[in-house]
Short mmCIF file of C-alpha atoms in Angstrom, two decimals:
data_model
loop_
_atom_site.label_atom_id
_atom_site.label_comp_id
_atom_site.label_asym_id
_atom_site.label_seq_id
_atom_site.Cartn_x
_atom_site.Cartn_y
_atom_site.Cartn_z
CA UNK T 234 -196.48 106.33 126.14
CA UNK T 235 -200.03 104.90 126.20
CA UNK T 236 -199.09 103.16 122.97
CA UNK T 237 -196.04 101.66 124.69
CA UNK T 238 -198.14 100.29 127.52
CA UNK T 239 -200.70 98.87 125.11
CA UNK T 240 -198.04 97.22 123.04
CA UNK T 241 -196.24 95.87 126.10
CA UNK T 242 -199.44 93.98 126.92
CA UNK T 243 -199.85 92.82 123.32
CA UNK T 244 -196.26 91.63 123.14
CA UNK T 245 -196.55 89.74 126.41
CA UNK T 246 -199.74 88.00 125.41
CA UNK T 247 -199.03 87.31 121.77
CA UNK T 248 -195.43 87.57 120.60
CA UNK T 249 -193.32 87.14 123.73
CA UNK T 250 -192.35 83.59 122.85
CA UNK T 251 -189.10 82.12 124.02
CA UNK T 252 -186.35 81.84 121.50
CA UNK T 253 -185.92 78.10 121.20
CA UNK T 254 -189.11 76.62 122.62
CA UNK T 255 -191.40 75.77 119.73
CA UNK T 256 -194.23 75.00 122.14
CA UNK T 257 -194.30 78.65 123.19
CA UNK T 258 -195.06 79.93 119.69
CA UNK T 259 -198.56 81.36 119.69
CA UNK T 260 -200.13 80.23 116.42
CA UNK T 261 -202.90 82.77 116.96
CA UNK T 262 -200.51 85.73 117.20
CA UNK T 263 -201.11 88.61 114.81
CA UNK T 264 -198.77 88.22 111.84
CA UNK T 265 -198.35 91.93 111.15
CA UNK T 266 -198.25 94.05 114.26
CA UNK T 267 -197.68 97.64 113.20
CA UNK T 268 -193.92 98.34 113.38
CA UNK T 269 -194.47 101.59 115.28
CA UNK T 270 -195.72 99.63 118.30
CA UNK T 271 -192.83 97.21 118.06
CA UNK T 272 -190.33 100.07 117.86
CA UNK T 273 -191.82 101.88 120.85
CA UNK T 274 -191.69 98.71 122.88
CA UNK T 275 -188.08 97.90 122.00
CA UNK T 276 -186.93 101.43 122.82
CA UNK T 277 -188.79 101.46 126.15
CA UNK T 278 -187.69 97.99 127.27
CA UNK T 279 -184.20 98.13 125.80
CA UNK T 280 -183.36 101.44 127.46
CA UNK T 281 -184.89 100.27 130.73
CA UNK T 282 -182.64 97.20 130.62
CA UNK T 283 -179.66 99.52 130.34
CA UNK T 284 -180.61 101.48 133.45
CA UNK T 285 -181.95 98.59 135.53
CA UNK T 286 -178.99 96.31 134.93
CA UNK T 287 -176.67 99.25 135.44
CA UNK T 288 -178.11 99.50 138.94
CA UNK T 289 -178.41 95.78 139.61
CA UNK T 290 -175.10 94.49 138.24
CA UNK T 291 -173.09 96.80 135.97
CA UNK T 292 -172.34 99.35 138.68
CA UNK T 293 -171.28 96.59 141.07
CA UNK T 294 -168.94 94.97 138.54
CA UNK T 295 -167.45 98.38 137.67
CA UNK T 296 -167.33 99.22 141.41
CA UNK T 297 -169.38 102.40 141.20
CA UNK T 298 -171.40 100.90 144.05
CA UNK T 299 -171.23 98.10 146.59
CA UNK T 300 -173.94 95.82 147.97
CA UNK T 301 -174.73 94.97 151.59
CA UNK T 302 -177.16 92.10 151.25
CA UNK T 303 -174.96 89.54 149.53
CA UNK T 304 -176.04 90.20 145.99
CA UNK T 305 -173.93 87.38 144.53
CA UNK T 306 -172.64 89.42 141.59
CA UNK T 307 -170.80 91.71 144.01
CA UNK T 308 -168.77 88.73 145.22
CA UNK T 309 -168.23 87.51 141.65
CA UNK T 310 -170.73 84.69 141.73
CA UNK T 311 -172.39 86.00 138.57
CA UNK T 312 -174.72 83.14 137.68
CA UNK T 313 -176.21 83.09 134.19
CA UNK T 314 -178.55 86.11 134.16
CA UNK T 315 -181.03 84.07 132.16
CA UNK T 316 -183.59 86.87 132.49
CA UNK T 317 -181.49 89.35 130.51
CA UNK T 318 -180.50 86.66 127.99
CA UNK T 319 -184.15 85.82 127.28
CA UNK T 320 -185.27 89.45 127.24
CA UNK T 321 -182.53 90.45 124.82
CA UNK T 322 -183.43 87.71 122.36
CA UNK T 323 -187.09 88.64 122.66
CA UNK T 324 -186.30 92.24 121.76
CA UNK T 325 -184.23 91.04 118.81
CA UNK T 326 -187.24 88.99 117.68
CA UNK T 327 -189.35 92.15 117.83
CA UNK T 328 -186.74 93.92 115.73
CA UNK T 329 -186.82 91.12 113.17
CA UNK T 330 -190.59 91.45 113.06
CA UNK T 331 -190.19 95.16 112.29
CA UNK T 332 -188.05 94.25 109.28
CA UNK T 333 -190.50 91.54 108.17
CA UNK T 334 -193.64 93.61 108.61
CA UNK T 335 -195.72 94.36 105.54
CA UNK T 336 -196.32 97.80 107.05
CA UNK T 337 -192.61 98.53 107.38
CA UNK T 338 -190.20 100.37 105.09
CA UNK T 339 -186.49 100.94 104.57
CA UNK T 340 -186.29 103.46 107.42
CA UNK T 341 -187.88 101.05 109.90
CA UNK T 342 -185.53 98.29 108.76
CA UNK T 343 -182.44 100.47 109.17
CA UNK T 344 -183.47 101.60 112.64
CA UNK T 345 -184.18 97.98 113.56
CA UNK T 346 -180.69 97.03 112.39
CA UNK T 347 -179.12 99.74 114.57
CA UNK T 348 -180.93 98.45 117.64
CA UNK T 349 -180.18 94.84 116.70
CA UNK T 350 -176.48 95.69 116.58
CA UNK T 351 -176.72 97.19 120.06
CA UNK T 352 -178.51 94.16 121.48
CA UNK T 353 -176.12 91.75 119.77
CA UNK T 354 -173.11 93.51 121.30
CA UNK T 355 -174.72 93.18 124.71
CA UNK T 356 -175.17 89.44 124.22
CA UNK T 357 -171.68 88.68 122.99
CA UNK T 358 -169.92 90.98 125.46
CA UNK T 359 -171.78 89.40 128.39
CA UNK T 360 -171.67 85.72 127.30
CA UNK T 361 -168.91 85.60 124.59
CA UNK T 362 -169.92 83.20 121.78
CA UNK T 363 -173.72 83.20 121.41
CA UNK T 364 -176.36 82.19 118.86
CA UNK T 365 -176.65 85.11 116.48
CA UNK T 366 -176.84 84.49 112.73
CA UNK T 367 -179.37 81.63 113.06
CA UNK T 368 -180.81 82.60 116.44
CA UNK T 369 -184.16 83.91 115.21
CA UNK T 370 -184.98 81.31 112.57
CA UNK T 371 -187.14 79.10 114.76
CA UNK T 372 -190.44 79.98 113.13
CA UNK T 373 -189.20 80.72 109.63
CA UNK T 374 -186.87 77.73 109.19
CA UNK T 375 -187.78 75.47 112.12
CA UNK T 376 -184.28 75.87 113.51
CA UNK T 377 -184.70 75.73 117.26
CA UNK T 378 -181.12 74.66 117.99
CA UNK T 379 -178.94 77.39 116.46
CA UNK T 380 -175.17 77.23 116.54
CA UNK T 381 -173.20 79.54 118.79
CA UNK T 382 -171.28 82.03 116.64
CA UNK T 383 -167.76 83.26 117.34
CA UNK T 384 -167.55 86.73 118.85
CA UNK T 385 -165.16 87.83 116.09
CA UNK T 386 -167.74 86.99 113.43
CA UNK T 387 -170.59 88.59 115.36
CA UNK T 388 -168.64 91.84 115.28
CA UNK T 389 -166.95 91.71 111.87
CA UNK T 390 -168.77 89.37 109.45
CA UNK T 391 -171.41 90.31 106.91
CA UNK T 392 -174.66 90.74 108.82
CA UNK T 393 -172.72 91.29 112.03
CA UNK T 394 -172.70 94.29 114.34
CA UNK T 395 -170.46 96.64 112.37
CA UNK T 396 -171.90 95.63 109.01
CA UNK T 397 -175.47 96.28 110.22
CA UNK T 398 -174.55 99.73 111.47
CA UNK T 399 -172.66 100.76 108.33
CA UNK T 400 -175.45 99.62 106.01
CA UNK T 401 -178.11 101.25 108.20
CA UNK T 402 -176.33 104.59 107.84
CA UNK T 403 -176.23 104.24 104.05
CA UNK T 404 -179.94 103.41 103.96
CA UNK T 405 -180.98 106.27 106.22
CA UNK T 406 -178.92 108.76 104.23
CA UNK T 407 -180.81 107.91 101.07
CA UNK T 408 -184.35 107.04 102.12
CA UNK T 409 -187.33 109.39 102.06
CA UNK T 410 -189.45 107.05 104.19
CA UNK T 411 -190.67 107.97 107.67
CA UNK T 412 -191.12 106.10 110.94
CA UNK T 413 -193.59 106.40 113.82
CA UNK T 414 -193.41 105.11 117.38
CA UNK T 415 -189.95 106.61 117.87
CA UNK T 416 -190.01 107.66 121.52
CA UNK T 417 -186.29 108.49 121.46
CA UNK T 418 -185.77 110.68 118.38
CA UNK T 419 -189.37 111.38 117.29
CA UNK T 420 -188.67 110.10 113.81
CA UNK T 421 -185.60 112.26 113.12
CA UNK T 422 -183.52 109.97 110.91
CA UNK T 423 -180.46 112.24 111.07
CA UNK T 424 -180.34 111.55 114.79
CA UNK T 425 -180.43 107.83 114.09
CA UNK T 426 -177.53 108.24 111.67
CA UNK T 427 -175.52 110.02 114.38
CA UNK T 428 -176.39 107.27 116.87
CA UNK T 429 -175.38 104.50 114.46
CA UNK T 430 -172.05 106.14 113.66
CA UNK T 431 -171.36 106.82 117.33
CA UNK T 432 -172.00 103.13 118.07
CA UNK T 433 -169.58 102.27 115.27
CA UNK T 434 -166.91 104.31 117.05
CA UNK T 435 -167.66 102.48 120.31
CA UNK T 436 -167.43 99.03 118.76
CA UNK T 437 -164.46 99.75 116.52
CA UNK T 438 -162.58 100.92 119.58
CA UNK T 439 -163.67 97.79 121.45
CA UNK T 440 -162.10 95.50 118.86
CA UNK T 441 -159.13 97.76 118.09
CA UNK T 442 -156.76 95.48 119.97
CA UNK T 443 -157.48 92.74 117.42
CA UNK T 444 -158.17 94.62 114.17
CA UNK T 445 -156.72 97.74 112.54
CA UNK T 446 -159.71 100.07 112.67
CA UNK T 447 -157.90 103.33 111.97
CA UNK T 448 -159.13 104.01 108.44
CA UNK T 449 -162.77 103.26 109.17
CA UNK T 450 -162.88 105.23 112.39
CA UNK T 451 -161.08 108.21 110.86
CA UNK T 452 -163.58 108.19 107.99
CA UNK T 453 -166.49 108.27 110.44
CA UNK T 454 -164.97 111.18 112.36
CA UNK T 455 -164.12 113.10 109.19
CA UNK T 456 -167.66 112.67 107.89
CA UNK T 457 -168.99 114.36 111.03
CA UNK T 458 -172.28 112.44 111.21
CA UNK T 459 -171.79 111.47 114.85
CA UNK T 460 -173.14 112.96 118.07
CA UNK T 461 -172.30 116.66 118.02
CA UNK T 462 -173.87 117.52 121.38
CA UNK T 463 -175.86 116.10 124.24
CA UNK T 464 -179.03 116.92 122.32
CA UNK T 465 -178.34 113.92 120.08
CA UNK T 466 -177.44 111.30 122.66
CA UNK T 467 -179.49 108.11 122.71
CA UNK T 468 -181.53 108.31 125.91
CA UNK T 469 -185.13 107.51 126.83
CA UNK T 470 -186.41 109.38 129.91
CA UNK T 471 -188.60 107.80 132.52
CA UNK T 472 -191.93 109.49 133.23
CA UNK T 473 -193.45 110.85 136.42
CA UNK T 474 -196.61 108.74 136.09
CA UNK T 475 -196.89 105.03 136.88
CA UNK T 476 -196.03 102.54 135.44
CA UNK T 477 -193.34 104.33 133.40
CA UNK T 478 -191.26 105.33 136.42
CA UNK T 479 -187.69 104.45 137.34
CA UNK T 480 -187.97 101.05 139.01
CA UNK T 481 -186.09 101.88 142.23
CA UNK T 482 -188.54 104.73 142.89
CA UNK T 483 -191.26 102.10 143.24
CA UNK T 484 -189.24 99.43 145.08
CA UNK T 485 -189.17 98.72 148.81
CA UNK T 486 -186.74 100.83 150.82
CA UNK T 487 -184.41 97.89 151.38
CA UNK T 488 -183.60 97.63 147.69
CA UNK T 489 -182.24 101.17 147.87
CA UNK T 490 -180.41 101.19 151.20
CA UNK T 491 -178.64 97.90 150.46
CA UNK T 492 -176.66 99.61 147.68
CA UNK T 493 -173.90 101.94 148.87
CA UNK T 494 -171.02 104.00 147.62
CA UNK T 495 -167.99 101.81 146.91
CA UNK T 496 -164.54 102.33 148.37
CA UNK T 497 -163.30 102.56 144.77
CA UNK T 498 -165.59 105.53 144.15
CA UNK T 499 -164.46 107.18 147.36
CA UNK T 500 -160.83 106.88 146.31
CA UNK T 501 -161.43 108.12 142.75
CA UNK T 502 -163.41 111.17 143.81
CA UNK T 503 -161.20 112.03 146.82
CA UNK T 504 -158.66 114.23 144.97
CA UNK T 505 -161.33 115.98 142.88
CA UNK T 506 -163.55 118.96 143.55
CA UNK T 507 -166.35 117.25 141.65
CA UNK T 508 -170.09 118.03 142.07
CA UNK T 509 -170.90 114.68 140.48
CA UNK T 510 -169.92 113.10 143.81
CA UNK T 511 -172.87 114.79 145.54
CA UNK T 512 -175.16 113.82 142.68
CA UNK T 513 -174.26 110.14 142.61
CA UNK T 514 -174.04 109.68 146.38
CA UNK T 515 -175.46 111.07 149.63
CA UNK T 516 -173.39 112.37 152.55
CA UNK T 517 -173.15 109.88 155.38
CA UNK T 518 -175.77 109.89 158.14
CA UNK T 519 -173.10 111.04 160.59
CA UNK T 520 -172.26 114.09 158.45
CA UNK T 521 -173.03 117.59 159.67
CA UNK T 522 -174.27 120.55 157.58
CA UNK T 523 -170.81 122.09 157.80
CA UNK T 524 -168.88 118.85 157.31
CA UNK T 525 -170.35 116.52 154.72
CA UNK T 526 -168.55 113.21 154.42
CA UNK T 527 -168.73 110.78 151.54
CA UNK T 528 -167.42 107.35 152.42
CA UNK T 529 -167.55 104.04 150.60
CA UNK T 530 -167.39 100.39 151.58
CA UNK T 531 -165.30 97.77 149.74
CA UNK T 532 -167.07 95.58 147.22
CA UNK T 533 -167.89 91.97 147.84
CA UNK T 534 -167.51 91.74 151.61
CA UNK T 535 -168.94 88.81 153.53
CA UNK T 536 -171.62 89.63 156.06
CA UNK T 537 -169.10 89.09 158.85
CA UNK T 538 -166.69 91.62 157.38
CA UNK T 539 -169.47 94.09 156.59
CA UNK T 540 -170.38 94.05 160.27
CA UNK T 541 -167.05 95.67 161.09
CA UNK T 542 -168.25 98.87 159.34
CA UNK T 543 -170.52 101.49 160.87
CA UNK T 544 -173.05 101.88 158.09
CA UNK T 545 -173.95 105.35 159.33
CA UNK T 546 -170.51 106.30 158.03
CA UNK T 547 -171.13 104.79 154.57
CA UNK T 548 -172.87 106.83 151.88
CA UNK T 549 -176.11 105.84 150.21
CA UNK T 550 -176.56 106.49 146.51
CA UNK T 551 -177.95 109.83 145.39
CA UNK T 552 -181.50 110.90 146.17
CA UNK T 553 -182.37 111.19 142.47
CA UNK T 554 -182.12 107.40 142.29
CA UNK T 555 -184.78 106.96 144.96
CA UNK T 556 -186.89 110.07 145.48
CA UNK T 557 -187.69 111.06 141.90
CA UNK T 558 -189.62 108.86 139.45
CA UNK T 559 -188.25 110.47 136.30
CA UNK T 560 -184.77 111.81 137.10
CA UNK T 561 -182.88 108.81 135.69
CA UNK T 562 -182.08 108.90 131.98
CA UNK T 563 -182.02 105.40 130.52
CA UNK T 564 -179.14 105.60 128.05
CA UNK T 565 -178.08 103.50 125.10
CA UNK T 566 -175.15 105.87 124.52
CA UNK T 567 -174.24 109.40 125.60
CA UNK T 568 -172.34 112.23 123.97
CA UNK T 569 -169.84 112.10 126.85
CA UNK T 570 -169.06 108.45 126.08
CA UNK T 571 -168.41 109.26 122.43
CA UNK T 572 -166.00 112.05 123.35
CA UNK T 573 -164.04 109.78 125.69
CA UNK T 574 -163.92 107.10 122.96
CA UNK T 575 -162.45 109.68 120.60
CA UNK T 576 -160.00 110.84 123.28
CA UNK T 577 -158.74 107.28 123.72
CA UNK T 578 -158.56 106.75 119.97
CA UNK T 579 -156.58 109.98 119.48
CA UNK T 580 -154.26 109.09 122.37
CA UNK T 581 -153.53 105.72 120.75
CA UNK T 582 -153.02 107.23 117.29
CA UNK T 583 -156.07 105.49 115.83
CA UNK T 584 -157.46 108.85 114.69
CA UNK T 585 -155.96 112.30 114.30
CA UNK T 586 -156.81 115.17 116.60
CA UNK T 587 -156.00 116.25 120.12
CA UNK T 588 -156.82 113.70 122.80
CA UNK T 589 -156.98 116.52 125.35
CA UNK T 590 -159.71 118.33 123.41
CA UNK T 591 -161.93 115.26 123.19
CA UNK T 592 -161.17 114.47 126.85
CA UNK T 593 -162.19 117.92 128.06
CA UNK T 594 -165.29 117.79 125.88
CA UNK T 595 -166.21 114.48 127.51
CA UNK T 596 -165.88 115.88 131.01
CA UNK T 597 -168.01 118.90 130.13
CA UNK T 598 -170.58 116.68 128.44
CA UNK T 599 -170.86 114.50 131.54
CA UNK T 600 -171.70 117.52 133.69
CA UNK T 601 -174.21 118.71 131.10
CA UNK T 602 -175.87 115.29 130.93
CA UNK T 603 -176.51 115.44 134.67
CA UNK T 604 -177.68 119.04 134.61
CA UNK T 605 -174.70 120.15 136.69
CA UNK T 606 -172.28 123.06 136.32
CA UNK T 607 -168.62 122.18 136.00
CA UNK T 608 -166.69 124.30 138.53
CA UNK T 609 -164.31 126.87 137.16
CA UNK T 610 -160.82 125.49 137.45
CA UNK T 611 -161.99 121.86 137.38
CA UNK T 612 -159.91 121.04 134.32
CA UNK T 613 -156.76 122.52 135.87
CA UNK T 614 -156.83 120.44 139.06
CA UNK T 615 -153.63 118.49 139.57
CA UNK T 616 -155.08 115.07 138.70
CA UNK T 617 -157.13 116.18 135.68
CA UNK T 618 -154.94 117.57 132.83
CA UNK T 619 -153.37 115.09 130.45
CA UNK T 620 -149.65 114.99 129.77
CA UNK T 621 -148.23 113.44 132.94
CA UNK T 622 -147.62 110.01 131.44
CA UNK T 623 -150.87 108.49 132.68
CA UNK T 624 -153.16 109.78 129.93
CA UNK T 625 -154.99 106.51 129.22
CA UNK T 626 -155.73 105.96 132.90
CA UNK T 627 -157.00 109.53 133.25
CA UNK T 628 -159.21 109.25 130.18
CA UNK T 629 -160.68 105.96 131.34
CA UNK T 630 -161.17 107.23 134.89
CA UNK T 631 -163.15 110.24 133.72
CA UNK T 632 -165.09 107.97 131.37
CA UNK T 633 -165.80 105.69 134.36
CA UNK T 634 -167.22 108.64 136.29
CA UNK T 635 -169.40 109.58 133.30
CA UNK T 636 -170.57 105.97 132.77
CA UNK T 637 -172.36 105.72 136.12
CA UNK T 638 -175.59 103.70 135.64
CA UNK T 639 -174.99 103.20 131.90
CA UNK T 640 -175.52 99.47 131.76
CA UNK T 641 -172.32 97.44 131.70
CA UNK T 642 -170.21 99.91 129.71
CA UNK T 643 -167.74 100.77 132.48
CA UNK T 644 -167.19 97.04 133.14
CA UNK T 645 -166.55 96.42 129.44
CA UNK T 646 -164.02 99.27 129.44
CA UNK T 647 -162.23 97.90 132.49
CA UNK T 648 -162.01 94.48 130.88
CA UNK T 649 -160.53 96.05 127.76
CA UNK T 650 -158.09 98.58 129.27
CA UNK T 651 -157.58 97.67 132.94
CA UNK T 652 -158.63 101.19 133.99
CA UNK T 653 -159.55 102.62 136.31
CA UNK T 654 -157.68 100.38 138.71
CA UNK T 655 -160.18 98.23 140.62
CA UNK T 656 -159.59 96.08 143.70
CA UNK T 657 -160.41 92.39 143.83
CA UNK T 658 -163.03 91.96 146.59
CA UNK T 659 -161.39 90.29 149.56
CA UNK T 660 -164.29 87.86 150.00
CA UNK T 661 -164.85 87.13 146.32
CA UNK T 662 -166.04 83.69 145.22
CA UNK T 663 -164.03 83.55 141.98
CA UNK T 664 -160.55 82.60 143.19
CA UNK T 665 -159.30 86.19 143.22
CA UNK T 666 -159.93 86.69 139.49
CA UNK T 667 -161.94 89.51 137.90
CA UNK T 668 -164.85 87.85 136.01
CA UNK T 669 -165.38 88.61 132.33
CA UNK T 670 -168.70 86.95 131.49
CA UNK T 671 -171.89 85.34 132.71
CA UNK T 672 -172.36 81.58 132.50
CA UNK T 673 -174.67 80.30 129.78
CA UNK T 674 -178.28 79.81 130.93
CA UNK T 675 -179.11 76.25 131.93
CA UNK T 676 -181.84 76.17 129.29
CA UNK T 677 -179.17 76.15 126.59
CA UNK T 678 -177.72 72.92 127.91
CA UNK T 679 -181.21 71.44 128.16
CA UNK T 680 -182.61 72.34 124.73
CA UNK T 681 -179.52 73.06 122.62
CA UNK T 682 -177.07 70.65 124.17
CA UNK T 683 -174.80 69.82 121.23
CA UNK T 684 -174.26 73.44 120.25
CA UNK T 685 -173.87 74.40 123.91
CA UNK T 686 -171.12 71.80 124.36
CA UNK T 687 -169.36 72.99 121.23
CA UNK T 688 -169.49 76.60 122.43
CA UNK T 689 -168.13 75.68 125.85
CA UNK T 690 -165.19 73.94 124.25
CA UNK T 691 -164.53 76.89 121.94
CA UNK T 692 -164.34 79.48 124.73
CA UNK T 693 -162.37 77.31 127.15
CA UNK T 694 -165.12 76.43 129.63
CA UNK T 695 -168.48 77.78 130.77
CA UNK T 696 -167.06 79.75 133.65
CA UNK T 697 -166.79 83.43 134.58
CA UNK T 698 -163.19 83.73 133.42
CA UNK T 699 -163.33 82.61 129.78
CA UNK T 700 -162.38 85.69 127.80
CA UNK T 701 -163.94 86.69 124.52
CA UNK T 702 -162.08 87.39 121.30
CA UNK T 703 -161.58 91.15 121.74
CA UNK T 704 -160.10 90.92 125.23
CA UNK T 705 -157.67 88.03 124.74
#
């Protein structure tokens, strides 16, 4: 981790240039930073983005949590999230530098492509059409005003998300090269193959409403080179020592107490005997040792309407999110998520196999990921077994529970399937419509105006409700 910290400083001082601003290019930057430092940095910062934005926005949009201090996203005033936009492109620039490094090799390039695919999906699923194919050619080709590419092409074209992942797998299966700086898998390329193929399942399922993905997904499953257990999932743990601690552990108390259990979470957990409830949330202040209560508050309330609630009767989030510096696992993708993806795919006939088997595996994997024991009889509770005509809702609801704090994944799933059923916040600022994207950062209009205007016209307006290709 000392290497990560050292490189974080190097990257900030030398290579952290903004994507389109030629004036920010440091002509004195080292041309060939060792790819191991770049890889460590991308893994540390990329995984941290997953966890931090899961806390700050993803969990609010998916209604795992609710906010008391008028965090605008909870009332569907999403803004542009320019910080995440800029950070994601910066990480993609680091990944390009890994591929271009004279000290790199085929294994580094394949791993960089896997992580590039992940970052590209984040960009297009949060903003819809974005600069992708020409986005990082500022220094090499003096193109500081790249076009915005269609989401369909970003996912399906040569050099796009799915193509990068497929080719990375082929490369890693044949190479004898090694990598260093891998703080996630310690250089185990078989684990990277499993991660890449598991991401392929995620993204194929995401676009399955627009493209027939059955043959490709079935081939991936039949091959078996996907996550086979929680030991392979793509997570980067925080550390007990500063400054590599979970950010909320180091924040002021107000940042923690302003985030509460949502009413949606209360309703979803109510019929279940589920220990994950006590892990994700605390009993209310007014609880007693013999009568613990877990209550939520609706999302997106105005301050006036929040004042009608006794906050001593509203649950805080779990102590592991505040009291422990290294209890949070920053996840790119978990084994539980993969199993729920396969359950949905089997339910829809995209792949063969029993949806119920994948579904039960996903539930068990979620408990294992959290270090909890699934109660005996959990799978036989009335609302848990499949077969009652609501299978998709049940699969997505259990996936929602398992996706707590995993970036924006639960929000993406809701946008795609409509499950679990969420409630429009009564005091929302988006005309009673669930948002589906951030606005473009204002810098795009300022420095890339023509391409910005073209993109806005293509998606139907730079507002929170313009749907991307896979969800139309």
